[in-house]
Coordinates of C-alpha atoms in Angstrom, one line a residue:
Chain M
M1426 CA -2.1 -20.8 -23.9
T1427 CA -1.1 -18.3 -26.6
Q1428 CA 2.5 -17.7 -27.2
H1429 CA 2.7 -13.9 -26.9
L1430 CA 6.4 -13.9 -26.3
T1431 CA 9.2 -16.2 -27.3
E1432 CA 12.4 -16.8 -25.3
S1433 CA 14.2 -14.6 -27.7
D1434 CA 11.7 -11.8 -27.1
V1435 CA 12.2 -12.2 -23.3
R1436 CA 16.0 -12.0 -23.8
G1437 CA 15.5 -8.7 -25.7
I1438 CA 13.3 -7.2 -23.0
A1439 CA 15.7 -8.3 -20.3
E1440 CA 18.5 -6.5 -22.1
Y1441 CA 16.3 -3.4 -22.5
V1442 CA 15.3 -3.3 -18.8
R1443 CA 18.9 -4.1 -17.8
I1444 CA 18.2 -7.2 -15.8
G1445 CA 20.7 -10.0 -16.4
M1446 CA 19.1 -13.5 -16.7
T1447 CA 20.3 -17.1 -17.0
E1448 CA 18.9 -19.3 -19.7
D1449 CA 16.8 -21.1 -17.0
E1450 CA 15.4 -17.8 -15.8
V1451 CA 14.6 -16.8 -19.4
A1452 CA 12.6 -20.0 -19.9
Q1453 CA 10.7 -19.6 -16.7
M1454 CA 10.0 -15.9 -17.3
T1455 CA 8.7 -16.7 -20.8
V1456 CA 6.2 -19.1 -19.3
D1457 CA 5.2 -16.7 -16.5
L1458 CA 4.8 -13.7 -18.8
N1459 CA 2.8 -15.6 -21.4
A1460 CA 0.4 -16.8 -18.6
I1461 CA 0.0 -13.2 -17.3
I1462 CA -0.5 -11.7 -20.7
D1463 CA -3.2 -14.4 -21.4
S1464 CA -5.0 -13.2 -18.2
L1465 CA -5.1 -9.7 -19.6
A1466 CA -7.3 -10.8 -22.6
P1467 CA -10.5 -9.1 -21.3
I1468 CA -8.9 -5.7 -22.1
T1469 CA -8.6 -6.7 -25.7
E1470 CA -12.1 -7.9 -26.0
Y1471 CA -13.9 -4.6 -25.0
D1472 CA -15.8 -2.4 -27.5
L1473 CA -14.0 0.8 -26.8
E1474 CA -14.9 2.7 -29.9
G1475 CA -15.1 6.4 -29.1
V1476 CA -14.2 6.0 -25.4
E1477 CA -11.7 8.6 -24.3
P1478 CA -8.8 7.3 -22.2
T1479 CA -8.3 8.4 -18.5
F1480 CA -4.6 8.5 -17.9
H1481 CA -4.9 9.8 -14.3
P1482 CA -7.6 9.7 -11.6
I1483 CA -7.2 13.5 -11.2
G1484 CA -8.2 14.3 -14.7
A1485 CA -7.6 18.0 -14.9
L1486 CA -4.0 18.2 -13.7
T1487 CA -2.8 21.7 -14.4
N1488 CA 0.7 23.0 -14.1
V1489 CA 1.4 24.7 -10.8
M1490 CA 4.0 27.5 -10.5
C1491 CA 5.6 28.2 -7.1
E1492 CA 7.1 31.3 -5.8
D1493 CA 10.6 31.9 -7.0
L1494 CA 12.2 31.6 -3.6
E1495 CA 15.6 30.2 -2.6
R1496 CA 15.3 27.0 -0.7
G1497 CA 17.6 24.4 0.9
S1498 CA 18.3 21.2 -0.9
F1499 CA 20.6 18.2 -0.3
T1500 CA 24.2 19.0 0.2
Q1501 CA 26.7 17.1 -2.0
E1502 CA 27.6 15.1 1.0
V1503 CA 24.0 14.0 1.7
A1504 CA 23.3 13.3 -2.0
L1505 CA 26.3 11.0 -2.1
L1506 CA 25.4 9.3 1.2
N1507 CA 23.8 6.2 -0.4
A1508 CA 26.2 6.0 -3.4
P1509 CA 27.7 2.5 -3.6
K1510 CA 30.9 4.1 -5.0
Q1511 CA 32.1 7.7 -5.0
Q1512 CA 35.3 9.5 -5.8
D1513 CA 36.2 13.2 -5.4
G1514 CA 32.6 14.2 -4.6
C1515 CA 31.2 12.4 -7.6
F1516 CA 29.3 9.2 -8.2
L1517 CA 31.8 6.6 -9.5
I1518 CA 31.0 4.2 -12.3
P1519 CA 33.1 1.8 -14.3
S1520 CA 34.9 3.5 -17.2
V1521 CA 32.6 4.0 -20.2
L1522 CA 35.3 5.2 -22.6
G1523 CA 37.4 2.1 -23.1
D1524 CA 40.2 1.0 -20.8
G1525 CA 41.9 3.2 -18.4
G1526 CA 41.3 5.7 -15.6
D1527 CA 40.7 5.0 -12.0
R1528 CA 38.3 2.1 -11.2
Chain C
M592 CA 5.7 0.8 34.2
A593 CA 2.2 2.2 34.7
A594 CA -0.3 0.3 36.7
V595 CA -2.4 -0.9 33.8
G596 CA -2.7 -4.4 32.5
K597 CA -3.2 -3.5 28.9
P598 CA -0.2 -2.9 26.8
F599 CA -0.1 0.6 25.3
G600 CA -0.1 -0.9 21.8
A601 CA -3.4 -2.5 22.6
M602 CA -5.0 0.7 23.8
S603 CA -7.0 3.1 21.7
I604 CA -5.8 6.6 21.0
A605 CA -8.3 8.0 23.5
E606 CA -7.2 5.6 26.2
I607 CA -3.5 6.5 25.8
Q608 CA -4.2 10.2 25.7
A609 CA -6.6 10.0 28.7
G610 CA -3.9 8.2 30.7
L611 CA -1.2 10.8 29.7
A612 CA -3.5 13.7 30.6
A613 CA -4.3 12.1 33.9
K614 CA -0.6 11.4 34.5
E615 CA -1.2 7.7 35.0
F616 CA 1.9 7.2 32.8
T617 CA 4.3 9.3 30.7
A618 CA 4.9 9.3 27.0
A619 CA 8.4 8.1 27.8
E620 CA 6.9 5.1 29.4
V621 CA 4.6 4.5 26.5
A622 CA 7.6 4.6 24.1
S623 CA 10.0 2.4 26.1
A624 CA 7.3 -0.2 27.0
T625 CA 6.1 -0.4 23.5
I626 CA 9.6 -0.9 22.1
S627 CA 10.2 -3.6 24.7
R628 CA 7.0 -5.4 23.9
I629 CA 7.7 -5.3 20.2
E630 CA 11.2 -6.7 20.8
R631 CA 9.6 -9.5 22.8
D632 CA 6.4 -10.3 20.9
D633 CA 7.4 -9.6 17.3
A634 CA 10.4 -11.9 17.3
Q635 CA 8.5 -14.7 15.5
M636 CA 5.8 -12.7 13.7
H637 CA 8.3 -10.3 12.0
A638 CA 6.1 -7.3 11.4
F639 CA 8.9 -4.9 12.1
L640 CA 12.1 -4.6 10.1
E641 CA 13.7 -1.9 12.2
L642 CA 12.9 -0.2 15.5
T643 CA 13.4 3.4 16.2
A644 CA 13.7 3.5 20.0
D645 CA 15.8 6.7 20.1
M646 CA 13.4 8.6 17.9
A647 CA 10.4 7.4 19.9
A648 CA 12.1 8.6 23.1
D649 CA 12.8 12.0 21.6
A650 CA 9.2 12.4 20.4
A651 CA 8.0 11.2 23.8
A652 CA 10.1 13.8 25.6
K653 CA 8.4 16.5 23.6
V654 CA 5.0 15.2 24.5
D655 CA 5.9 14.9 28.2
A656 CA 7.3 18.5 28.1
A657 CA 3.9 19.6 26.7
I658 CA 2.1 17.8 29.5
A659 CA 4.3 19.4 32.1
A660 CA 3.8 22.8 30.5
G661 CA 0.0 22.3 30.4
T662 CA -0.1 22.4 26.6
F663 CA -0.9 18.8 25.9
A664 CA -4.1 19.8 24.2
E665 CA -2.0 21.5 21.5
A666 CA 0.5 18.6 21.2
G667 CA -1.4 17.1 18.2
P668 CA -4.1 14.5 17.5
L669 CA -1.6 11.6 17.7
A670 CA 0.3 13.0 20.8
G671 CA 1.9 10.1 22.7
V672 CA 0.5 7.4 20.3
P673 CA 3.0 4.7 19.1
V674 CA 2.9 4.5 15.3
G675 CA 4.7 2.2 12.8
F676 CA 5.5 3.0 9.2
K677 CA 5.5 0.8 6.1
D678 CA 9.1 0.4 4.9
N679 CA 8.4 2.2 1.7
M680 CA 8.1 5.5 3.6
N681 CA 11.2 7.6 4.1
L682 CA 12.0 8.6 7.6
L683 CA 15.3 10.5 8.0
D684 CA 18.2 8.3 9.2
T685 CA 16.2 5.0 9.1
H686 CA 16.6 2.3 6.5
T687 CA 13.9 2.4 3.9
T688 CA 14.3 -0.9 2.2
C689 CA 10.9 -1.6 0.5
S690 CA 11.7 -5.1 1.7
S691 CA 14.1 -5.4 -1.2
N692 CA 17.7 -6.4 -1.4
M693 CA 18.0 -3.5 -3.8
L694 CA 17.6 -1.1 -0.9
A695 CA 18.8 -3.2 2.0
N696 CA 21.5 -0.6 2.9
Y697 CA 19.6 2.5 1.8
V698 CA 19.4 5.2 4.6
S699 CA 16.7 7.9 4.1
P700 CA 18.2 11.3 3.7
Y701 CA 14.8 12.9 4.2
T702 CA 11.3 12.2 5.6
A703 CA 8.1 11.5 3.6
T704 CA 5.3 14.1 4.1
C705 CA 2.9 11.5 5.5
V706 CA 5.5 10.5 8.2
E707 CA 6.4 14.1 8.9
Y708 CA 2.7 15.0 9.4
A709 CA 2.3 12.1 11.8
L710 CA 5.3 13.1 13.8
H711 CA 4.1 16.7 13.7
A712 CA 0.9 15.4 15.2
G713 CA 2.8 14.0 18.1
A714 CA 3.1 10.4 17.1
L715 CA 5.9 8.3 18.7
P716 CA 7.7 6.5 15.8
M717 CA 8.2 2.9 16.7
G718 CA 9.9 1.7 13.5
K719 CA 9.5 0.4 9.9
L720 CA 7.2 -2.4 8.9
N721 CA 7.6 -5.4 6.6
M722 CA 5.9 -5.5 3.2
D723 CA 5.9 -7.3 -0.1
E724 CA 9.0 -6.3 -2.1
F725 CA 8.3 -2.8 -3.6
A726 CA 4.6 -3.6 -2.7
F727 CA 4.3 -6.2 -5.4
G728 CA 2.2 -8.9 -3.7
S729 CA -0.8 -9.7 -1.6
S730 CA 0.8 -11.9 1.1
T731 CA 4.2 -10.3 2.3
E732 CA 5.8 -13.5 1.0
T733 CA 7.8 -11.6 -1.5
S734 CA 9.7 -9.6 1.2
A735 CA 13.4 -10.2 0.7
F736 CA 13.8 -10.3 4.5
G737 CA 11.3 -13.1 5.1
P738 CA 7.5 -13.0 5.5
T739 CA 5.4 -11.6 8.3
L740 CA 3.1 -14.1 10.0
N741 CA -0.6 -13.5 10.5
P742 CA -1.1 -12.8 14.2
W743 CA -4.3 -14.9 14.2
D744 CA -2.6 -18.0 12.8
F745 CA 1.2 -18.2 12.2
Q746 CA 0.6 -20.7 9.4
R747 CA -1.1 -18.0 7.4
V748 CA -0.2 -14.9 5.6
P749 CA -1.2 -11.5 6.9
G750 CA -2.1 -10.3 3.4
G751 CA -0.2 -7.7 1.6
S752 CA 1.5 -5.7 0.5
S753 CA 1.2 -3.8 3.8
G754 CA 1.2 -7.0 5.8
G755 CA 3.7 -5.8 8.5
S756 CA 1.5 -2.8 9.2
A757 CA -1.7 -4.8 9.5
A758 CA -0.1 -7.5 11.7
A759 CA 1.5 -5.0 14.0
V760 CA -1.9 -3.3 14.7
A761 CA -3.8 -6.6 14.9
A762 CA -1.3 -8.0 17.4
G763 CA -1.7 -4.8 19.6
L764 CA 1.9 -3.9 19.2
V765 CA 0.9 -0.4 18.0
P766 CA -2.5 1.3 17.9
V767 CA -1.9 2.8 14.5
A768 CA 0.3 2.0 11.5
L769 CA 0.6 3.6 8.0
G770 CA 0.5 1.6 4.8
S771 CA 0.1 2.2 1.1
D772 CA -2.5 0.8 -1.3
T773 CA -2.0 0.5 -5.0
G774 CA -4.6 -2.3 -5.7
G775 CA -5.7 -3.4 -2.3
S776 CA -2.5 -3.3 -0.2
I777 CA -4.1 -1.7 2.8
R778 CA -7.6 -3.1 2.6
Q779 CA -6.8 -6.8 2.0
P780 CA -4.3 -7.1 4.8
A781 CA -6.7 -5.2 7.1
S782 CA -9.3 -7.8 6.2
F783 CA -6.9 -10.8 6.7
C784 CA -5.9 -9.5 10.1
G785 CA -9.3 -8.3 11.2
I786 CA -8.7 -4.6 11.6
V787 CA -9.7 -1.3 10.0
G788 CA -7.7 -0.2 6.9
V789 CA -8.3 2.9 4.9
K790 CA -7.4 3.8 1.3
P791 CA -8.5 7.4 1.1
T792 CA -9.4 9.1 -2.2
Y793 CA -6.3 9.6 -4.4
G794 CA -4.8 13.0 -3.5
V795 CA -5.9 13.1 0.1
V796 CA -2.5 12.0 1.5
S797 CA 0.8 13.2 0.0
R798 CA 2.9 10.6 -1.8
Y799 CA 6.1 12.6 -1.4
G800 CA 8.8 10.4 0.0
V801 CA 6.8 7.2 -0.4
V802 CA 8.7 4.9 -2.8
A803 CA 6.6 4.9 -5.9
F804 CA 5.0 1.7 -7.4
G805 CA 2.1 2.9 -9.6
S806 CA 2.1 6.7 -9.3
S807 CA -1.5 7.1 -10.6
L808 CA -2.8 4.4 -8.2
D809 CA -0.7 4.6 -5.0
Q810 CA -2.3 6.1 -1.9
V811 CA -1.2 6.2 1.7
G812 CA -3.6 5.4 4.5
P813 CA -3.9 4.3 8.1
F814 CA -4.5 0.9 9.9
A815 CA -6.2 1.0 13.3
R816 CA -8.4 -1.2 15.5
S817 CA -11.2 1.3 15.6
V818 CA -12.9 3.5 13.0
E819 CA -12.3 6.5 15.2
D820 CA -8.6 5.9 15.5
A821 CA -8.3 5.4 11.8
A822 CA -10.1 8.7 11.2
L823 CA -7.9 10.5 13.7
A824 CA -4.8 9.1 12.0
L825 CA -6.1 10.1 8.6
N826 CA -6.8 13.6 9.9
A827 CA -3.2 13.8 11.0
I828 CA -1.5 12.6 7.8
S829 CA -3.8 14.2 5.2
G830 CA -3.6 17.6 3.7
F831 CA -2.1 19.6 0.9
D832 CA 1.6 19.2 0.1
E833 CA 3.2 21.3 -2.5
R834 CA 5.9 18.6 -3.1
D835 CA 3.2 16.2 -4.5
C836 CA 1.6 17.7 -7.6
T837 CA -1.4 15.4 -7.2
S838 CA -2.0 16.4 -3.6
Q839 CA -5.4 18.0 -3.2
R840 CA -6.7 20.8 -0.9
A841 CA -9.4 18.9 0.9
D842 CA -9.7 20.2 4.5
V843 CA -11.8 17.4 5.9
D844 CA -12.4 16.2 9.5
F845 CA -12.8 12.4 9.0
T846 CA -14.2 12.1 12.5
A847 CA -17.0 14.6 11.8
N848 CA -19.9 12.3 11.3
L849 CA -18.9 9.1 13.1
A850 CA -21.7 9.4 15.5
E851 CA -24.4 10.2 13.0
G852 CA -25.5 6.7 12.3
V853 CA -26.8 5.5 8.9
Q854 CA -30.4 6.5 9.2
G855 CA -31.3 7.9 5.8
M856 CA -28.1 6.7 4.1
R857 CA -28.4 4.9 0.8
I858 CA -25.9 2.0 0.6
G859 CA -25.2 0.2 -2.6
V860 CA -24.8 -3.6 -2.9
V861 CA -23.5 -5.2 -6.1
P862 CA -25.3 -8.4 -6.7
A863 CA -22.8 -9.5 -9.3
F864 CA -20.0 -9.2 -6.7
M865 CA -22.0 -11.3 -4.2
E866 CA -22.3 -14.1 -6.8
A867 CA -18.7 -13.8 -8.1
D868 CA -16.7 -16.9 -8.9
G869 CA -14.1 -17.5 -6.2
L870 CA -16.0 -15.7 -3.4
T871 CA -16.1 -18.2 -0.5
E872 CA -19.4 -18.9 1.2
E873 CA -18.2 -17.8 4.6
V874 CA -17.1 -14.4 3.3
R875 CA -20.3 -14.0 1.3
A876 CA -22.4 -14.7 4.4
R877 CA -20.6 -12.2 6.5
V878 CA -20.8 -9.5 3.9
A879 CA -24.6 -10.1 3.4
E880 CA -25.0 -10.1 7.2
A881 CA -23.2 -6.7 7.4
A882 CA -25.5 -5.3 4.8
Q883 CA -28.5 -6.4 6.7
K884 CA -27.2 -4.9 9.9
L885 CA -26.8 -1.6 8.2
E886 CA -30.4 -1.9 6.9
G887 CA -31.5 -2.6 10.5
L888 CA -29.8 0.6 11.6
G889 CA -31.9 2.6 9.1
A890 CA -29.9 2.6 5.9
T891 CA -31.6 1.8 2.6
L892 CA -29.9 -0.9 0.6
V893 CA -29.9 -0.4 -3.1
D894 CA -28.9 -2.9 -5.7
I895 CA -26.4 -1.3 -8.1
E896 CA -24.3 -2.4 -11.0
L897 CA -20.7 -1.9 -11.8
P898 CA -20.8 -3.5 -15.2
N899 CA -17.2 -2.8 -16.1
A900 CA -15.7 -4.0 -12.8
K901 CA -14.9 -7.3 -14.5
A902 CA -12.3 -5.5 -16.7
A903 CA -10.7 -3.8 -13.7
M904 CA -8.4 -6.8 -13.0
S905 CA -6.9 -6.9 -16.4
A906 CA -6.7 -3.1 -16.6
Y907 CA -4.9 -3.0 -13.3
Y908 CA -2.4 -5.7 -14.4
V909 CA -1.6 -3.6 -17.4
L910 CA -1.4 -0.1 -15.7
G911 CA 0.4 -1.2 -12.5
P912 CA 3.3 -3.0 -14.2
C913 CA 3.7 -0.2 -16.8
E914 CA 4.0 2.4 -14.1
A915 CA 6.2 0.1 -12.0
F916 CA 8.5 -0.5 -14.9
S917 CA 8.9 3.2 -15.3
N918 CA 9.4 3.9 -11.6
L919 CA 11.9 1.1 -11.0
A920 CA 14.1 2.3 -13.8
R921 CA 15.7 4.6 -11.3
F922 CA 17.5 1.8 -9.5
D923 CA 20.7 2.1 -11.4
S924 CA 23.3 0.9 -8.9
V925 CA 25.1 4.2 -9.1
R926 CA 23.3 6.8 -7.1
Y927 CA 21.8 4.5 -4.5
G928 CA 20.7 0.9 -4.2
Y929 CA 22.5 -2.4 -4.6
C930 CA 25.7 -2.4 -6.7
D931 CA 27.1 -5.7 -7.7
P932 CA 30.9 -5.5 -7.2
G933 CA 33.7 -6.3 -9.6
H934 CA 32.3 -5.1 -12.9
A935 CA 34.6 -3.3 -15.4
D936 CA 31.7 -2.5 -17.7
L937 CA 28.8 -0.2 -16.7
G938 CA 26.2 -2.3 -18.7
A939 CA 27.3 -5.5 -16.9
Q940 CA 27.1 -3.6 -13.5
Y941 CA 23.6 -2.5 -14.3
E942 CA 22.5 -6.0 -15.3
A943 CA 24.0 -7.9 -12.4
S944 CA 22.9 -5.3 -9.9
R945 CA 19.3 -5.3 -11.0
A946 CA 19.2 -9.1 -11.4
K947 CA 20.4 -9.6 -7.9
G948 CA 18.8 -6.6 -6.3
F949 CA 15.2 -7.3 -7.5
G950 CA 13.3 -10.4 -6.5
P951 CA 11.3 -12.6 -8.9
E952 CA 8.0 -10.7 -8.7
A953 CA 9.7 -7.3 -9.2
R954 CA 11.6 -8.7 -12.2
R955 CA 8.3 -10.1 -13.6
R956 CA 6.5 -6.8 -13.3
I957 CA 9.3 -4.7 -14.8
M958 CA 9.6 -7.1 -17.7
L959 CA 5.8 -7.1 -18.2
G960 CA 5.5 -3.3 -18.0
S961 CA 8.3 -3.0 -20.6
Y962 CA 6.6 -5.4 -22.9
L963 CA 3.2 -3.7 -22.6
L964 CA 4.6 -0.3 -23.4
S965 CA 6.5 -1.5 -26.4
A966 CA 5.6 -0.3 -29.9
G967 CA 2.7 -2.3 -31.4
V968 CA 1.8 -3.8 -28.0
Y969 CA 0.9 -0.4 -26.4
D970 CA -2.2 -0.1 -28.6
T971 CA -3.4 -3.6 -27.7
Y972 CA -3.2 -3.3 -23.9
Y973 CA -2.1 0.0 -22.4
Y974 CA -4.3 2.4 -24.4
P975 CA -7.4 0.2 -24.0
A976 CA -6.7 -0.1 -20.3
Q977 CA -6.8 3.7 -20.0
Q978 CA -10.1 3.7 -21.9
V979 CA -11.4 1.0 -19.5
R980 CA -10.4 3.3 -16.7
T981 CA -12.9 5.8 -18.1
L982 CA -15.7 3.2 -18.1
I983 CA -14.9 2.1 -14.6
T984 CA -14.9 5.7 -13.4
Q985 CA -18.2 6.3 -15.1
D986 CA -19.7 3.2 -13.4
Y987 CA -18.8 4.7 -10.1
D988 CA -20.2 8.1 -11.1
R989 CA -23.5 6.5 -12.1
A990 CA -23.6 4.4 -8.9
F991 CA -23.0 7.3 -6.7
Q992 CA -25.9 9.2 -8.2
Q993 CA -28.0 6.5 -6.4
V994 CA -26.1 5.8 -3.2
D995 CA -23.9 7.4 -0.6
C996 CA -21.5 4.5 -0.4
I997 CA -21.1 0.9 -1.6
L998 CA -20.6 -2.2 0.4
T999 CA -18.7 -5.2 -1.1
P1000 CA -16.4 -8.0 0.1
V1001 CA -12.7 -6.9 0.5
S1002 CA -11.1 -10.2 -0.4
P1003 CA -12.9 -13.3 -1.8
R1004 CA -11.5 -15.4 1.1
T1005 CA -9.9 -15.3 4.5
A1006 CA -6.2 -15.4 5.0
F1007 CA -4.5 -18.2 3.1
K1008 CA -1.6 -20.4 4.2
F1009 CA 2.0 -19.8 3.3
G1010 CA 2.9 -21.2 -0.1
E1011 CA -0.8 -22.0 -0.8
I1012 CA -1.0 -19.7 -3.8
G1013 CA 2.1 -20.1 -6.0
D1014 CA 0.8 -19.1 -9.4
P1015 CA 1.1 -15.3 -9.8
T1016 CA -2.1 -15.0 -11.8
Q1017 CA -4.0 -16.7 -9.0
M1018 CA -2.4 -14.4 -6.4
Y1019 CA -3.6 -11.4 -8.4
L1020 CA -7.2 -12.6 -7.8
S1021 CA -6.8 -11.6 -4.2
D1022 CA -7.4 -8.1 -5.3
M1023 CA -10.5 -8.7 -7.4
F1024 CA -12.8 -6.5 -5.3
T1025 CA -10.4 -3.7 -4.4
I1026 CA -8.5 -2.7 -7.5
S1027 CA -11.3 -0.9 -9.4
I1028 CA -11.2 1.7 -6.6
N1029 CA -7.6 2.5 -7.3
I1030 CA -8.3 2.7 -11.0
A1031 CA -11.1 5.2 -10.4
G1032 CA -9.3 6.9 -7.6
N1033 CA -12.1 7.1 -5.0
G1034 CA -12.0 6.0 -1.4
G1035 CA -12.3 2.5 0.1
M1036 CA -11.9 1.0 3.5
S1037 CA -11.9 -2.4 5.2
V1038 CA -14.0 -2.9 8.3
P1039 CA -13.9 -6.1 10.4
V1040 CA -17.2 -8.0 10.7
G1041 CA -16.4 -11.0 12.7
L1042 CA -14.9 -14.4 11.8
G1043 CA -15.7 -16.7 8.9
A1044 CA -17.9 -19.7 9.8
D1045 CA -15.5 -22.2 8.2
T1046 CA -12.0 -20.9 8.9
Q1047 CA -12.7 -18.9 12.1
L1048 CA -10.5 -16.2 10.6
P1049 CA -11.3 -12.5 10.3
V1050 CA -13.5 -11.2 7.5
G1051 CA -13.7 -7.6 6.4
V1052 CA -16.2 -5.7 4.4
Q1053 CA -15.3 -3.0 2.0
L1054 CA -17.0 0.4 2.1
I1055 CA -16.5 2.5 -1.0
S1056 CA -17.1 6.3 -1.1
P1057 CA -17.3 8.8 -3.9
A1058 CA -14.1 10.7 -4.5
F1059 CA -13.4 13.2 -1.7
K1060 CA -16.4 12.1 0.2
D1061 CA -14.5 9.6 2.3
V1062 CA -16.6 10.8 5.3
N1063 CA -19.4 8.8 3.8
M1064 CA -17.6 5.5 4.3
F1065 CA -16.4 6.5 7.7
R1066 CA -20.0 7.1 8.7
A1067 CA -21.1 3.7 7.6
A1068 CA -18.0 2.1 9.1
A1069 CA -18.7 3.6 12.5
A1070 CA -22.3 2.2 12.3
L1071 CA -20.9 -1.3 11.5
E1072 CA -18.6 -0.9 14.5
S1073 CA -21.5 -0.1 16.7
V1074 CA -22.8 -3.6 15.9
Y1075 CA -19.6 -5.6 15.7
G1076 CA -17.4 -3.6 18.2
P1077 CA -13.9 -2.4 17.5
A1078 CA -11.4 -4.9 16.2
P1079 CA -10.1 -7.2 18.9
V1080 CA -6.4 -7.8 19.4
A1081 CA -5.6 -11.2 17.8
P1082 CA -6.2 -13.9 20.5
Q1083 CA -2.7 -15.2 21.0
F1084 CA -1.5 -11.6 21.5
A1085 CA -4.4 -10.6 23.7
K1086 CA -2.9 -11.9 27.0
E1087 CA -2.5 -9.1 29.4
D1088 CA 0.9 -8.5 31.0

């Protein structure tokens, strides 16, 4: 099997996608991802010279404009209904500007 | 309860509506008896995650009022019919979990268009159905709330990702359920459970309110035990929706040509698929037999080639994870979804919440998608995968110049046992015959054609239609059904009350 990714690469990706991982999980993920990437090899072996990509099954997507009408939307209460933490009608997160403030 | 032996969930749409019209039973009775039956008979199988008895009763009251007022004919094509919804479909005030700990406590603040259209058509909402977590899987084993069992054999998986939807219909708990299909997630479980499952052409059914996995691949469709019921359900849920920018204006009656037969139809068969590595002999034999039956009914079989289909698998496992990585970035532990408690730092809260909220397969696909889209790697995998998509689409275009629809296997084998496939790359092979259709965007459906000779488990054949000519596959499916009969309720659930 080709080593496409090292454990260090996997740690970097985990940080980027904001998924915390233990060292054991990093090791297993490295094995899994290398195996999956190996299985993708056919895509790299195709002669695709001059072939245009298709990014979407509906090729000719055009921008659609709607009538400029007032419509209902979520109330603040509904928008906050699933928020794990809220305060004063806002989503509440841990302080991002150093220590202090309400938690 | 009404004086009928057959549970309502085991009836066809026509049987339920005839009984309602003749006042043999009321919609309220249909709703309450179906909820009771699910409570009793689904306890072990675990197709349903949540039941919506109150909503079903409310919907039934409207149908009964229409019957009393003499306006039943206008009550909608699904009037009085119990329907279940895959748990990635928002229904106001229900949990919509995607079978993930990430959304275990999420309560929908709105209703998906496909669900809304079903309810508008008079459906009685029975509840939400189990699935692979975020639809990542082919067995329902990745559900954070435990797997669904195959109603034909509890030792086996029902397929996935829409395994709960397929199992509920195959067990006769509901006549119709909705699922979603990104690479085979309607067709493969339909095949494993021996029922009809339809992935319409991309754009036929609105995706608004259905939790996104691969936005250029996802499509909603119905499960049913007959071709006609599947067509009626698709009639109800399809149609333009301004809230989905990929929704198409295609005013089609999917029941229009069910009775036409296949005389004069040209049906493509792909010899390379029938000789594919991994295709079991019992499935191959059933698919070949189905082709012969169609020929016997007057269709012309034409050998066709889909030369780039062999690249579809790798293209899919590039495109799917890339789109999933992007779609699953929204789960931030702040606006909704699981939030790991006790973190003083936002970054630490993100990392712990996403680590604990997502299961192993979701984490793998997010990581893989991120890698494949990274600078330098993008040009090796992602861009070529989109070029391969062009080739696959051209293959179908060429094939459909010769034929009206194509017949292939759905899955290379019948339902496998729990834990039998542990390696993710092996699991991905479950979708080898279905994924190229999502990549090209045209329609595909699974139709049951009896049991495999070795395993005595259901086998499905796949009928594939050109984009927006889904009626072609329905026509051939109805012809197959005239030979094999509608799908039976799975034997251990077929006992009459």
